[in-house]
mmCIF file with all atom_site columns, C-alpha atoms in Angstrom:
data_model
loop_
_atom_site.group_PDB
_atom_site.id
_atom_site.type_symbol
_atom_site.label_atom_id
_atom_site.label_alt_id
_atom_site.label_comp_id
_atom_site.label_asym_id
_atom_site.label_entity_id
_atom_site.label_seq_id
_atom_site.pdbx_PDB_ins_code
_atom_site.Cartn_x
_atom_site.Cartn_y
_atom_site.Cartn_z
_atom_site.occupancy
_atom_site.B_iso_or_equiv
_atom_site.pdbx_formal_charge
_atom_site.auth_seq_id
_atom_site.auth_comp_id
_atom_site.auth_asym_id
_atom_site.auth_atom_id
_atom_site.pdbx_PDB_model_num
ATOM 1   C CA . UNK A 1 1   ? 90.548  108.063 117.462 1.00 0.00 ? 1   UNK A CA 1
ATOM 2   C CA . UNK A 1 2   ? 88.643  105.321 115.715 1.00 0.00 ? 2   UNK A CA 1
ATOM 3   C CA . UNK A 1 3   ? 88.770  101.732 116.917 1.00 0.00 ? 3   UNK A CA 1
ATOM 4   C CA . UNK A 1 4   ? 87.184  98.356  116.415 1.00 0.00 ? 4   UNK A CA 1
ATOM 5   C CA . UNK A 1 5   ? 86.844  95.544  118.910 1.00 0.00 ? 5   UNK A CA 1
ATOM 6   C CA . UNK A 1 6   ? 86.466  91.852  118.268 1.00 0.00 ? 6   UNK A CA 1
ATOM 7   C CA . UNK A 1 7   ? 85.402  90.451  121.620 1.00 0.00 ? 7   UNK A CA 1
ATOM 8   C CA . UNK A 1 8   ? 86.007  86.790  120.763 1.00 0.00 ? 8   UNK A CA 1
ATOM 9   C CA . UNK A 1 9   ? 89.485  85.432  120.105 1.00 0.00 ? 9   UNK A CA 1
ATOM 10  C CA . UNK A 1 10  ? 88.066  82.098  119.012 1.00 0.00 ? 10  UNK A CA 1
ATOM 11  C CA . UNK A 1 11  ? 84.740  80.959  117.576 1.00 0.00 ? 11  UNK A CA 1
ATOM 12  C CA . UNK A 1 12  ? 83.921  77.319  116.997 1.00 0.00 ? 12  UNK A CA 1
ATOM 13  C CA . UNK A 1 13  ? 80.941  76.207  114.955 1.00 0.00 ? 13  UNK A CA 1
ATOM 14  C CA . UNK A 1 14  ? 79.794  72.917  113.460 1.00 0.00 ? 14  UNK A CA 1
ATOM 15  C CA . UNK A 1 15  ? 79.736  72.575  109.695 1.00 0.00 ? 15  UNK A CA 1
ATOM 16  C CA . UNK A 1 16  ? 76.339  73.456  108.300 1.00 0.00 ? 16  UNK A CA 1
ATOM 17  C CA . UNK A 1 17  ? 75.418  75.673  111.243 1.00 0.00 ? 17  UNK A CA 1
ATOM 18  C CA . UNK A 1 18  ? 75.149  79.450  110.973 1.00 0.00 ? 18  UNK A CA 1
ATOM 19  C CA . UNK A 1 19  ? 78.174  81.433  112.105 1.00 0.00 ? 19  UNK A CA 1
ATOM 20  C CA . UNK A 1 20  ? 78.608  84.901  113.547 1.00 0.00 ? 20  UNK A CA 1
ATOM 21  C CA . UNK A 1 21  ? 81.859  86.741  114.135 1.00 0.00 ? 21  UNK A CA 1
ATOM 22  C CA . UNK A 1 22  ? 81.354  89.856  116.230 1.00 0.00 ? 22  UNK A CA 1
ATOM 23  C CA . UNK A 1 23  ? 82.729  93.350  115.731 1.00 0.00 ? 23  UNK A CA 1
ATOM 24  C CA . UNK A 1 24  ? 81.934  96.634  117.459 1.00 0.00 ? 24  UNK A CA 1
ATOM 25  C CA . UNK A 1 25  ? 83.280  100.003 116.462 1.00 0.00 ? 25  UNK A CA 1
ATOM 26  C CA . UNK A 1 26  ? 83.962  103.445 117.864 1.00 0.00 ? 26  UNK A CA 1
ATOM 27  C CA . UNK A 1 27  ? 84.299  106.310 115.387 1.00 0.00 ? 27  UNK A CA 1
ATOM 28  C CA . UNK A 1 28  ? 83.373  109.938 115.141 1.00 0.00 ? 28  UNK A CA 1
ATOM 29  C CA . UNK A 1 29  ? 81.001  110.495 112.258 1.00 0.00 ? 29  UNK A CA 1
ATOM 30  C CA . UNK A 1 30  ? 79.844  107.849 109.821 1.00 0.00 ? 30  UNK A CA 1
ATOM 31  C CA . UNK A 1 31  ? 81.799  104.588 109.950 1.00 0.00 ? 31  UNK A CA 1
ATOM 32  C CA . UNK A 1 32  ? 83.393  102.922 106.951 1.00 0.00 ? 32  UNK A CA 1
ATOM 33  C CA . UNK A 1 33  ? 83.746  99.285  107.976 1.00 0.00 ? 33  UNK A CA 1
ATOM 34  C CA . UNK A 1 34  ? 85.497  96.329  106.389 1.00 0.00 ? 34  UNK A CA 1
ATOM 35  C CA . UNK A 1 35  ? 85.897  92.597  106.918 1.00 0.00 ? 35  UNK A CA 1
ATOM 36  C CA . UNK A 1 36  ? 88.989  90.698  105.814 1.00 0.00 ? 36  UNK A CA 1
ATOM 37  C CA . UNK A 1 37  ? 89.892  87.013  106.079 1.00 0.00 ? 37  UNK A CA 1
ATOM 38  C CA . UNK A 1 38  ? 93.376  85.551  106.475 1.00 0.00 ? 38  UNK A CA 1
ATOM 39  C CA . UNK A 1 39  ? 93.941  81.903  105.646 1.00 0.00 ? 39  UNK A CA 1
ATOM 40  C CA . UNK A 1 40  ? 97.066  80.228  107.122 1.00 0.00 ? 40  UNK A CA 1
ATOM 41  C CA . UNK A 1 41  ? 100.287 81.577  105.605 1.00 0.00 ? 41  UNK A CA 1
ATOM 42  C CA . UNK A 1 42  ? 98.324  83.794  103.245 1.00 0.00 ? 42  UNK A CA 1
ATOM 43  C CA . UNK A 1 43  ? 97.648  87.489  102.911 1.00 0.00 ? 43  UNK A CA 1
ATOM 44  C CA . UNK A 1 44  ? 94.433  89.226  103.851 1.00 0.00 ? 44  UNK A CA 1
ATOM 45  C CA . UNK A 1 45  ? 91.530  88.845  101.465 1.00 0.00 ? 45  UNK A CA 1
ATOM 46  C CA . UNK A 1 46  ? 88.771  91.415  101.285 1.00 0.00 ? 46  UNK A CA 1
ATOM 47  C CA . UNK A 1 47  ? 85.319  90.032  102.112 1.00 0.00 ? 47  UNK A CA 1
ATOM 48  C CA . UNK A 1 48  ? 82.948  92.998  102.243 1.00 0.00 ? 48  UNK A CA 1
ATOM 49  C CA . UNK A 1 49  ? 82.501  96.570  103.336 1.00 0.00 ? 49  UNK A CA 1
ATOM 50  C CA . UNK A 1 50  ? 79.865  98.973  104.602 1.00 0.00 ? 50  UNK A CA 1
ATOM 51  C CA . UNK A 1 51  ? 79.918  102.539 103.346 1.00 0.00 ? 51  UNK A CA 1
ATOM 52  C CA . UNK A 1 52  ? 76.310  103.632 103.293 1.00 0.00 ? 52  UNK A CA 1
ATOM 53  C CA . UNK A 1 53  ? 72.903  102.310 102.298 1.00 0.00 ? 53  UNK A CA 1
ATOM 54  C CA . UNK A 1 54  ? 71.459  98.931  103.235 1.00 0.00 ? 54  UNK A CA 1
ATOM 55  C CA . UNK A 1 55  ? 72.420  97.697  106.664 1.00 0.00 ? 55  UNK A CA 1
ATOM 56  C CA . UNK A 1 56  ? 72.860  94.150  105.342 1.00 0.00 ? 56  UNK A CA 1
ATOM 57  C CA . UNK A 1 57  ? 75.951  93.913  103.175 1.00 0.00 ? 57  UNK A CA 1
ATOM 58  C CA . UNK A 1 58  ? 76.668  90.866  101.046 1.00 0.00 ? 58  UNK A CA 1
ATOM 59  C CA . UNK A 1 59  ? 80.211  89.828  100.257 1.00 0.00 ? 59  UNK A CA 1
ATOM 60  C CA . UNK A 1 60  ? 82.419  87.066  98.946  1.00 0.00 ? 60  UNK A CA 1
ATOM 61  C CA . UNK A 1 61  ? 82.082  83.326  99.655  1.00 0.00 ? 61  UNK A CA 1
ATOM 62  C CA . UNK A 1 62  ? 78.504  83.653  100.926 1.00 0.00 ? 62  UNK A CA 1
ATOM 63  C CA . UNK A 1 63  ? 79.382  85.966  103.806 1.00 0.00 ? 63  UNK A CA 1
ATOM 64  C CA . UNK A 1 64  ? 77.291  88.928  104.830 1.00 0.00 ? 64  UNK A CA 1
ATOM 65  C CA . UNK A 1 65  ? 77.489  91.513  107.564 1.00 0.00 ? 65  UNK A CA 1
ATOM 66  C CA . UNK A 1 66  ? 74.873  93.491  109.393 1.00 0.00 ? 66  UNK A CA 1
ATOM 67  C CA . UNK A 1 67  ? 75.521  97.119  110.252 1.00 0.00 ? 67  UNK A CA 1
ATOM 68  C CA . UNK A 1 68  ? 73.728  98.244  113.399 1.00 0.00 ? 68  UNK A CA 1
ATOM 69  C CA . UNK A 1 69  ? 74.197  101.913 114.189 1.00 0.00 ? 69  UNK A CA 1
ATOM 70  C CA . UNK A 1 70  ? 72.417  101.885 117.550 1.00 0.00 ? 70  UNK A CA 1
ATOM 71  C CA . UNK A 1 71  ? 74.584  99.023  118.809 1.00 0.00 ? 71  UNK A CA 1
ATOM 72  C CA . UNK A 1 72  ? 77.698  100.245 116.933 1.00 0.00 ? 72  UNK A CA 1
ATOM 73  C CA . UNK A 1 73  ? 78.199  96.745  115.593 1.00 0.00 ? 73  UNK A CA 1
ATOM 74  C CA . UNK A 1 74  ? 79.132  95.170  112.289 1.00 0.00 ? 74  UNK A CA 1
ATOM 75  C CA . UNK A 1 75  ? 78.868  91.412  112.802 1.00 0.00 ? 75  UNK A CA 1
ATOM 76  C CA . UNK A 1 76  ? 79.946  88.997  110.090 1.00 0.00 ? 76  UNK A CA 1
ATOM 77  C CA . UNK A 1 77  ? 77.551  86.166  109.321 1.00 0.00 ? 77  UNK A CA 1
ATOM 78  C CA . UNK A 1 78  ? 77.097  83.134  107.144 1.00 0.00 ? 78  UNK A CA 1
ATOM 79  C CA . UNK A 1 79  ? 73.971  80.976  107.079 1.00 0.00 ? 79  UNK A CA 1
ATOM 80  C CA . UNK A 1 80  ? 75.794  77.645  106.705 1.00 0.00 ? 80  UNK A CA 1
ATOM 81  C CA . UNK A 1 81  ? 79.438  77.262  107.677 1.00 0.00 ? 81  UNK A CA 1
ATOM 82  C CA . UNK A 1 82  ? 81.951  75.205  105.716 1.00 0.00 ? 82  UNK A CA 1
ATOM 83  C CA . UNK A 1 83  ? 85.113  73.591  107.040 1.00 0.00 ? 83  UNK A CA 1
ATOM 84  C CA . UNK A 1 84  ? 86.987  75.660  104.455 1.00 0.00 ? 84  UNK A CA 1
ATOM 85  C CA . UNK A 1 85  ? 85.759  78.848  106.191 1.00 0.00 ? 85  UNK A CA 1
ATOM 86  C CA . UNK A 1 86  ? 88.169  78.113  109.037 1.00 0.00 ? 86  UNK A CA 1
ATOM 87  C CA . UNK A 1 87  ? 90.503  81.106  109.115 1.00 0.00 ? 87  UNK A CA 1
ATOM 88  C CA . UNK A 1 88  ? 91.368  84.310  110.953 1.00 0.00 ? 88  UNK A CA 1
ATOM 89  C CA . UNK A 1 89  ? 88.853  87.117  110.462 1.00 0.00 ? 89  UNK A CA 1
ATOM 90  C CA . UNK A 1 90  ? 89.575  90.806  110.893 1.00 0.00 ? 90  UNK A CA 1
ATOM 91  C CA . UNK A 1 91  ? 87.191  93.700  111.221 1.00 0.00 ? 91  UNK A CA 1
ATOM 92  C CA . UNK A 1 92  ? 88.565  97.134  110.292 1.00 0.00 ? 92  UNK A CA 1
ATOM 93  C CA . UNK A 1 93  ? 87.508  100.773 110.166 1.00 0.00 ? 93  UNK A CA 1
ATOM 94  C CA . UNK A 1 94  ? 88.826  103.381 107.734 1.00 0.00 ? 94  UNK A CA 1
ATOM 95  C CA . UNK A 1 95  ? 89.290  106.849 109.067 1.00 0.00 ? 95  UNK A CA 1
ATOM 96  C CA . UNK A 1 96  ? 91.697  109.758 109.363 1.00 0.00 ? 96  UNK A CA 1
ATOM 97  C CA . UNK A 1 97  ? 94.993  109.341 111.159 1.00 0.00 ? 97  UNK A CA 1
ATOM 98  C CA . UNK A 1 98  ? 95.624  111.560 114.185 1.00 0.00 ? 98  UNK A CA 1
ATOM 99  C CA . UNK A 1 99  ? 97.198  114.352 112.128 1.00 0.00 ? 99  UNK A CA 1
ATOM 100 C CA . UNK A 1 100 ? 94.193  114.397 109.822 1.00 0.00 ? 100 UNK A CA 1
ATOM 101 C CA . UNK A 1 101 ? 96.378  114.280 106.744 1.00 0.00 ? 101 UNK A CA 1
ATOM 102 C CA . UNK A 1 102 ? 95.572  110.799 105.483 1.00 0.00 ? 102 UNK A CA 1
ATOM 103 C CA . UNK A 1 103 ? 93.315  107.799 105.986 1.00 0.00 ? 103 UNK A CA 1
ATOM 104 C CA . UNK A 1 104 ? 94.248  104.440 107.367 1.00 0.00 ? 104 UNK A CA 1
ATOM 105 C CA . UNK A 1 105 ? 92.690  101.113 108.205 1.00 0.00 ? 105 UNK A CA 1
ATOM 106 C CA . UNK A 1 106 ? 92.563  100.303 111.896 1.00 0.00 ? 106 UNK A CA 1
ATOM 107 C CA . UNK A 1 107 ? 92.148  96.587  112.493 1.00 0.00 ? 107 UNK A CA 1
ATOM 108 C CA . UNK A 1 108 ? 90.570  94.631  115.305 1.00 0.00 ? 108 UNK A CA 1
ATOM 109 C CA . UNK A 1 109 ? 92.559  91.950  117.069 1.00 0.00 ? 109 UNK A CA 1
ATOM 110 C CA . UNK A 1 110 ? 91.168  89.164  114.907 1.00 0.00 ? 110 UNK A CA 1
ATOM 111 C CA . UNK A 1 111 ? 88.881  86.190  115.564 1.00 0.00 ? 111 UNK A CA 1
ATOM 112 C CA . UNK A 1 112 ? 89.980  82.666  114.779 1.00 0.00 ? 112 UNK A CA 1
ATOM 113 C CA . UNK A 1 113 ? 87.038  80.775  113.294 1.00 0.00 ? 113 UNK A CA 1
ATOM 114 C CA . UNK A 1 114 ? 87.137  77.006  113.399 1.00 0.00 ? 114 UNK A CA 1
ATOM 115 C CA . UNK A 1 115 ? 84.436  75.059  111.600 1.00 0.00 ? 115 UNK A CA 1
ATOM 116 C CA . UNK A 1 116 ? 84.229  71.514  112.879 1.00 0.00 ? 116 UNK A CA 1
ATOM 117 C CA . UNK A 1 117 ? 83.261  68.706  110.496 1.00 0.00 ? 117 UNK A CA 1
ATOM 118 C CA . UNK B 2 1   ? 97.326  87.415  87.670  1.00 0.00 ? 1   UNK B CA 1
ATOM 119 C CA . UNK B 2 2   ? 98.777  88.498  90.992  1.00 0.00 ? 2   UNK B CA 1
ATOM 120 C CA . UNK B 2 3   ? 97.379  91.878  92.005  1.00 0.00 ? 3   UNK B CA 1
ATOM 121 C CA . UNK B 2 4   ? 99.771  92.732  94.849  1.00 0.00 ? 4   UNK B CA 1
ATOM 122 C CA . UNK B 2 5   ? 103.011 90.767  94.995  1.00 0.00 ? 5   UNK B CA 1
ATOM 123 C CA . UNK B 2 6   ? 105.849 90.789  97.488  1.00 0.00 ? 6   UNK B CA 1
ATOM 124 C CA . UNK B 2 7   ? 109.345 89.364  97.421  1.00 0.00 ? 7   UNK B CA 1
ATOM 125 C CA . UNK B 2 8   ? 110.730 87.499  99.144  1.00 0.00 ? 8   UNK B CA 1
ATOM 126 C CA . UNK B 2 9   ? 108.037 85.434  100.808 1.00 0.00 ? 9   UNK B CA 1
ATOM 127 C CA . UNK B 2 10  ? 110.386 84.311  103.552 1.00 0.00 ? 10  UNK B CA 1
ATOM 128 C CA . UNK B 2 11  ? 113.448 86.102  104.876 1.00 0.00 ? 11  UNK B CA 1
ATOM 129 C CA . UNK B 2 12  ? 115.732 84.683  107.551 1.00 0.00 ? 12  UNK B CA 1
ATOM 130 C CA . UNK B 2 13  ? 118.675 86.798  108.615 1.00 0.00 ? 13  UNK B CA 1
ATOM 131 C CA . UNK B 2 14  ? 121.015 87.611  111.467 1.00 0.00 ? 14  UNK B CA 1
ATOM 132 C CA . UNK B 2 15  ? 120.738 90.511  113.874 1.00 0.00 ? 15  UNK B CA 1
ATOM 133 C CA . UNK B 2 16  ? 122.473 93.609  112.632 1.00 0.00 ? 16  UNK B CA 1
ATOM 134 C CA . UNK B 2 17  ? 122.006 92.866  108.939 1.00 0.00 ? 17  UNK B CA 1
ATOM 135 C CA . UNK B 2 18  ? 120.258 95.135  106.450 1.00 0.00 ? 18  UNK B CA 1
ATOM 136 C CA . UNK B 2 19  ? 117.474 93.727  104.284 1.00 0.00 ? 19  UNK B CA 1
ATOM 137 C CA . UNK B 2 20  ? 114.858 94.877  101.797 1.00 0.00 ? 20  UNK B CA 1
ATOM 138 C CA . UNK B 2 21  ? 111.362 93.711  100.918 1.00 0.00 ? 21  UNK B CA 1
ATOM 139 C CA . UNK B 2 22  ? 109.855 94.608  97.574  1.00 0.00 ? 22  UNK B CA 1
ATOM 140 C CA . UNK B 2 23  ? 106.212 95.171  96.688  1.00 0.00 ? 23  UNK B CA 1
ATOM 141 C CA . UNK B 2 24  ? 104.548 95.630  93.328  1.00 0.00 ? 24  UNK B CA 1
ATOM 142 C CA . UNK B 2 25  ? 100.905 96.118  92.388  1.00 0.00 ? 25  UNK B CA 1
ATOM 143 C CA . UNK B 2 26  ? 99.362  95.842  88.927  1.00 0.00 ? 26  UNK B CA 1
ATOM 144 C CA . UNK B 2 27  ? 95.963  97.255  89.871  1.00 0.00 ? 27  UNK B CA 1
ATOM 145 C CA . UNK B 2 28  ? 96.691  100.783 88.696  1.00 0.00 ? 28  UNK B CA 1
ATOM 146 C CA . UNK B 2 29  ? 96.324  102.077 92.257  1.00 0.00 ? 29  UNK B CA 1
ATOM 147 C CA . UNK B 2 30  ? 98.092  105.196 93.414  1.00 0.00 ? 30  UNK B CA 1
ATOM 148 C CA . UNK B 2 31  ? 98.200  104.537 97.156  1.00 0.00 ? 31  UNK B CA 1
ATOM 149 C CA . UNK B 2 32  ? 100.321 101.842 98.762  1.00 0.00 ? 32  UNK B CA 1
ATOM 150 C CA . UNK B 2 33  ? 100.882 100.737 102.349 1.00 0.00 ? 33  UNK B CA 1
ATOM 151 C CA . UNK B 2 34  ? 103.107 98.668  104.590 1.00 0.00 ? 34  UNK B CA 1
ATOM 152 C CA . UNK B 2 35  ? 101.625 96.849  107.570 1.00 0.00 ? 35  UNK B CA 1
ATOM 153 C CA . UNK B 2 36  ? 103.313 94.801  110.278 1.00 0.00 ? 36  UNK B CA 1
ATOM 154 C CA . UNK B 2 37  ? 101.636 91.725  111.753 1.00 0.00 ? 37  UNK B CA 1
ATOM 155 C CA . UNK B 2 38  ? 103.185 90.630  115.016 1.00 0.00 ? 38  UNK B CA 1
ATOM 156 C CA . UNK B 2 39  ? 103.303 87.206  116.609 1.00 0.00 ? 39  UNK B CA 1
ATOM 157 C CA . UNK B 2 40  ? 99.849  87.743  118.124 1.00 0.00 ? 40  UNK B CA 1
ATOM 158 C CA . UNK B 2 41  ? 98.479  88.463  114.631 1.00 0.00 ? 41  UNK B CA 1
ATOM 159 C CA . UNK B 2 42  ? 97.893  92.127  115.446 1.00 0.00 ? 42  UNK B CA 1
ATOM 160 C CA . UNK B 2 43  ? 98.040  94.304  112.327 1.00 0.00 ? 43  UNK B CA 1
ATOM 161 C CA . UNK B 2 44  ? 99.357  97.841  112.389 1.00 0.00 ? 44  UNK B CA 1
ATOM 162 C CA . UNK B 2 45  ? 99.979  100.414 109.684 1.00 0.00 ? 45  UNK B CA 1
ATOM 163 C CA . UNK B 2 46  ? 103.599 101.466 109.237 1.00 0.00 ? 46  UNK B CA 1
ATOM 164 C CA . UNK B 2 47  ? 103.716 103.652 106.143 1.00 0.00 ? 47  UNK B CA 1
ATOM 165 C CA . UNK B 2 48  ? 101.608 104.828 103.267 1.00 0.00 ? 48  UNK B CA 1
ATOM 166 C CA . UNK B 2 49  ? 102.519 106.478 99.981  1.00 0.00 ? 49  UNK B CA 1
ATOM 167 C CA . UNK B 2 50  ? 100.155 108.320 97.667  1.00 0.00 ? 50  UNK B CA 1
ATOM 168 C CA . UNK B 2 51  ? 101.504 109.064 94.200  1.00 0.00 ? 51  UNK B CA 1
ATOM 169 C CA . UNK B 2 52  ? 105.026 108.413 95.475  1.00 0.00 ? 52  UNK B CA 1
ATOM 170 C CA . UNK B 2 53  ? 104.593 110.856 98.353  1.00 0.00 ? 53  UNK B CA 1
ATOM 171 C CA . UNK B 2 54  ? 104.830 109.661 101.962 1.00 0.00 ? 54  UNK B CA 1
ATOM 172 C CA . UNK B 2 55  ? 101.519 110.393 103.699 1.00 0.00 ? 55  UNK B CA 1
ATOM 173 C CA . UNK B 2 56  ? 101.527 108.078 106.700 1.00 0.00 ? 56  UNK B CA 1
ATOM 174 C CA . UNK B 2 57  ? 104.583 107.457 108.848 1.00 0.00 ? 57  UNK B CA 1
ATOM 175 C CA . UNK B 2 58  ? 103.536 105.890 112.110 1.00 0.00 ? 58  UNK B CA 1
ATOM 176 C CA . UNK B 2 59  ? 105.781 105.474 115.128 1.00 0.00 ? 59  UNK B CA 1
ATOM 177 C CA . UNK B 2 60  ? 108.275 103.249 113.367 1.00 0.00 ? 60  UNK B CA 1
ATOM 178 C CA . UNK B 2 61  ? 112.019 103.220 114.161 1.00 0.00 ? 61  UNK B CA 1
ATOM 179 C CA . UNK B 2 62  ? 114.216 105.175 111.767 1.00 0.00 ? 62  UNK B CA 1
ATOM 180 C CA . UNK B 2 63  ? 115.850 101.885 110.811 1.00 0.00 ? 63  UNK B CA 1
ATOM 181 C CA . UNK B 2 64  ? 112.813 101.317 108.596 1.00 0.00 ? 64  UNK B CA 1
ATOM 182 C CA . UNK B 2 65  ? 112.847 103.319 105.384 1.00 0.00 ? 65  UNK B CA 1
ATOM 183 C CA . UNK B 2 66  ? 110.220 102.970 102.675 1.00 0.00 ? 66  UNK B CA 1
ATOM 184 C CA . UNK B 2 67  ? 110.916 103.953 99.101  1.00 0.00 ? 67  UNK B CA 1
ATOM 185 C CA . UNK B 2 68  ? 108.473 104.340 96.253  1.00 0.00 ? 68  UNK B CA 1
ATOM 186 C CA . UNK B 2 69  ? 110.238 104.584 92.878  1.00 0.00 ? 69  UNK B CA 1
ATOM 187 C CA . UNK B 2 70  ? 106.890 104.786 91.084  1.00 0.00 ? 70  UNK B CA 1
ATOM 188 C CA . UNK B 2 71  ? 103.200 104.369 91.857  1.00 0.00 ? 71  UNK B CA 1
ATOM 189 C CA . UNK B 2 72  ? 103.295 100.625 91.277  1.00 0.00 ? 72  UNK B CA 1
ATOM 190 C CA . UNK B 2 73  ? 106.163 99.865  93.646  1.00 0.00 ? 73  UNK B CA 1
ATOM 191 C CA . UNK B 2 74  ? 106.772 100.348 97.345  1.00 0.00 ? 74  UNK B CA 1
ATOM 192 C CA . UNK B 2 75  ? 109.871 98.849  98.909  1.00 0.00 ? 75  UNK B CA 1
ATOM 193 C CA . UNK B 2 76  ? 110.810 98.566  102.557 1.00 0.00 ? 76  UNK B CA 1
ATOM 194 C CA . UNK B 2 77  ? 114.418 98.694  103.655 1.00 0.00 ? 77  UNK B CA 1
ATOM 195 C CA . UNK B 2 78  ? 115.369 97.748  107.189 1.00 0.00 ? 78  UNK B CA 1
ATOM 196 C CA . UNK B 2 79  ? 118.763 98.594  108.677 1.00 0.00 ? 79  UNK B CA 1
ATOM 197 C CA . UNK B 2 80  ? 120.448 96.960  111.650 1.00 0.00 ? 80  UNK B CA 1
ATOM 198 C CA . UNK B 2 81  ? 117.811 94.290  112.100 1.00 0.00 ? 81  UNK B CA 1
ATOM 199 C CA . UNK B 2 82  ? 116.762 93.431  115.648 1.00 0.00 ? 82  UNK B CA 1
ATOM 200 C CA . UNK B 2 83  ? 115.061 90.366  117.115 1.00 0.00 ? 83  UNK B CA 1
ATOM 201 C CA . UNK B 2 84  ? 111.889 92.392  117.630 1.00 0.00 ? 84  UNK B CA 1
ATOM 202 C CA . UNK B 2 85  ? 111.620 93.042  113.905 1.00 0.00 ? 85  UNK B CA 1
ATOM 203 C CA . UNK B 2 86  ? 110.592 89.435  113.382 1.00 0.00 ? 86  UNK B CA 1
ATOM 204 C CA . UNK B 2 87  ? 107.057 89.593  112.012 1.00 0.00 ? 87  UNK B CA 1
ATOM 205 C CA . UNK B 2 88  ? 105.028 89.264  108.838 1.00 0.00 ? 88  UNK B CA 1
ATOM 206 C CA . UNK B 2 89  ? 105.078 92.387  106.705 1.00 0.00 ? 89  UNK B CA 1
ATOM 207 C CA . UNK B 2 90  ? 102.178 93.028  104.357 1.00 0.00 ? 90  UNK B CA 1
ATOM 208 C CA . UNK B 2 91  ? 102.037 95.397  101.464 1.00 0.00 ? 91  UNK B CA 1
ATOM 209 C CA . UNK B 2 92  ? 98.672  96.737  100.320 1.00 0.00 ? 92  UNK B CA 1
ATOM 210 C CA . UNK B 2 93  ? 97.298  99.148  97.751  1.00 0.00 ? 93  UNK B CA 1
ATOM 211 C CA . UNK B 2 94  ? 94.124  101.130 97.131  1.00 0.00 ? 94  UNK B CA 1
ATOM 212 C CA . UNK B 2 95  ? 92.724  103.558 94.626  1.00 0.00 ? 95  UNK B CA 1
ATOM 213 C CA . UNK B 2 96  ? 93.323  106.858 96.362  1.00 0.00 ? 96  UNK B CA 1
ATOM 214 C CA . UNK B 2 97  ? 92.442  108.022 99.826  1.00 0.00 ? 97  UNK B CA 1
ATOM 215 C CA . UNK B 2 98  ? 88.661  108.016 99.761  1.00 0.00 ? 98  UNK B CA 1
ATOM 216 C CA . UNK B 2 99  ? 87.248  106.354 102.850 1.00 0.00 ? 99  UNK B CA 1
ATOM 217 C CA . UNK B 2 100 ? 85.295  103.708 101.022 1.00 0.00 ? 100 UNK B CA 1
ATOM 218 C CA . UNK B 2 101 ? 88.173  102.487 98.876  1.00 0.00 ? 101 UNK B CA 1
ATOM 219 C CA . UNK B 2 102 ? 89.192  98.901  99.481  1.00 0.00 ? 102 UNK B CA 1
ATOM 220 C CA . UNK B 2 103 ? 92.766  98.007  100.299 1.00 0.00 ? 103 UNK B CA 1
ATOM 221 C CA . UNK B 2 104 ? 94.118  94.893  98.600  1.00 0.00 ? 104 UNK B CA 1
ATOM 222 C CA . UNK B 2 105 ? 96.885  92.997  100.327 1.00 0.00 ? 105 UNK B CA 1
ATOM 223 C CA . UNK B 2 106 ? 99.888  91.068  99.173  1.00 0.00 ? 106 UNK B CA 1
ATOM 224 C CA . UNK B 2 107 ? 100.737 87.571  100.438 1.00 0.00 ? 107 UNK B CA 1
ATOM 225 C CA . UNK B 2 108 ? 103.118 88.838  103.093 1.00 0.00 ? 108 UNK B CA 1
ATOM 226 C CA . UNK B 2 109 ? 106.821 88.472  103.842 1.00 0.00 ? 109 UNK B CA 1
ATOM 227 C CA . UNK B 2 110 ? 107.708 86.496  106.935 1.00 0.00 ? 110 UNK B CA 1
ATOM 228 C CA . UNK B 2 111 ? 110.860 88.007  108.407 1.00 0.00 ? 111 UNK B CA 1
ATOM 229 C CA . UNK B 2 112 ? 112.775 86.022  111.011 1.00 0.00 ? 112 UNK B CA 1
ATOM 230 C CA . UNK B 2 113 ? 115.718 87.671  112.728 1.00 0.00 ? 113 UNK B CA 1
ATOM 231 C CA . UNK B 2 114 ? 118.080 85.271  114.526 1.00 0.00 ? 114 UNK B CA 1
#
């Protein structure tokens, strides 16, 4: 079964500094990886995804993610953090369910990012 | 324009009651989902419908029954509500089942069972 792990529950970074939110994955075959962000009392918003091609994927709000097959990682990055980036970030992988009859998103446990002014 | 909408946004009810949450998407997608987010923010798939056909039914109590009257709507009915049902329920939709298709989420319904 596919899975993703977000090893950090909480990441704090000063405004203006680069930020990284970590994600590692475990899938059979080629991974299809996603990042979502959840602001307080809001739904999940899609940031970016990796399907194939360039290992550096650019997404919304200046975020990007680097796919690393040898390290089975898909870390989310931003060169200069904003206070408004403070939110809960989820990594996810899309793959078949156990019966093989459909595809689902399996989410990591989430990382709370706090950008300090 | 709201892409995926849910009603109500908040739902507070007593144990044992029956309640429904409605979801509508105007993206023209043919696959819709229900997710549950627990108090620790963990997200888990509950159900998925593709062209009104149930394709994912995870280990969810029978008290939960999804219904899809058409491709744009997916409702969730919950019977005999229990304290443990308190959570945020998210609806989502995507264009088909291809692996690379993005799922778009609604704003969530916060259910509190007293």
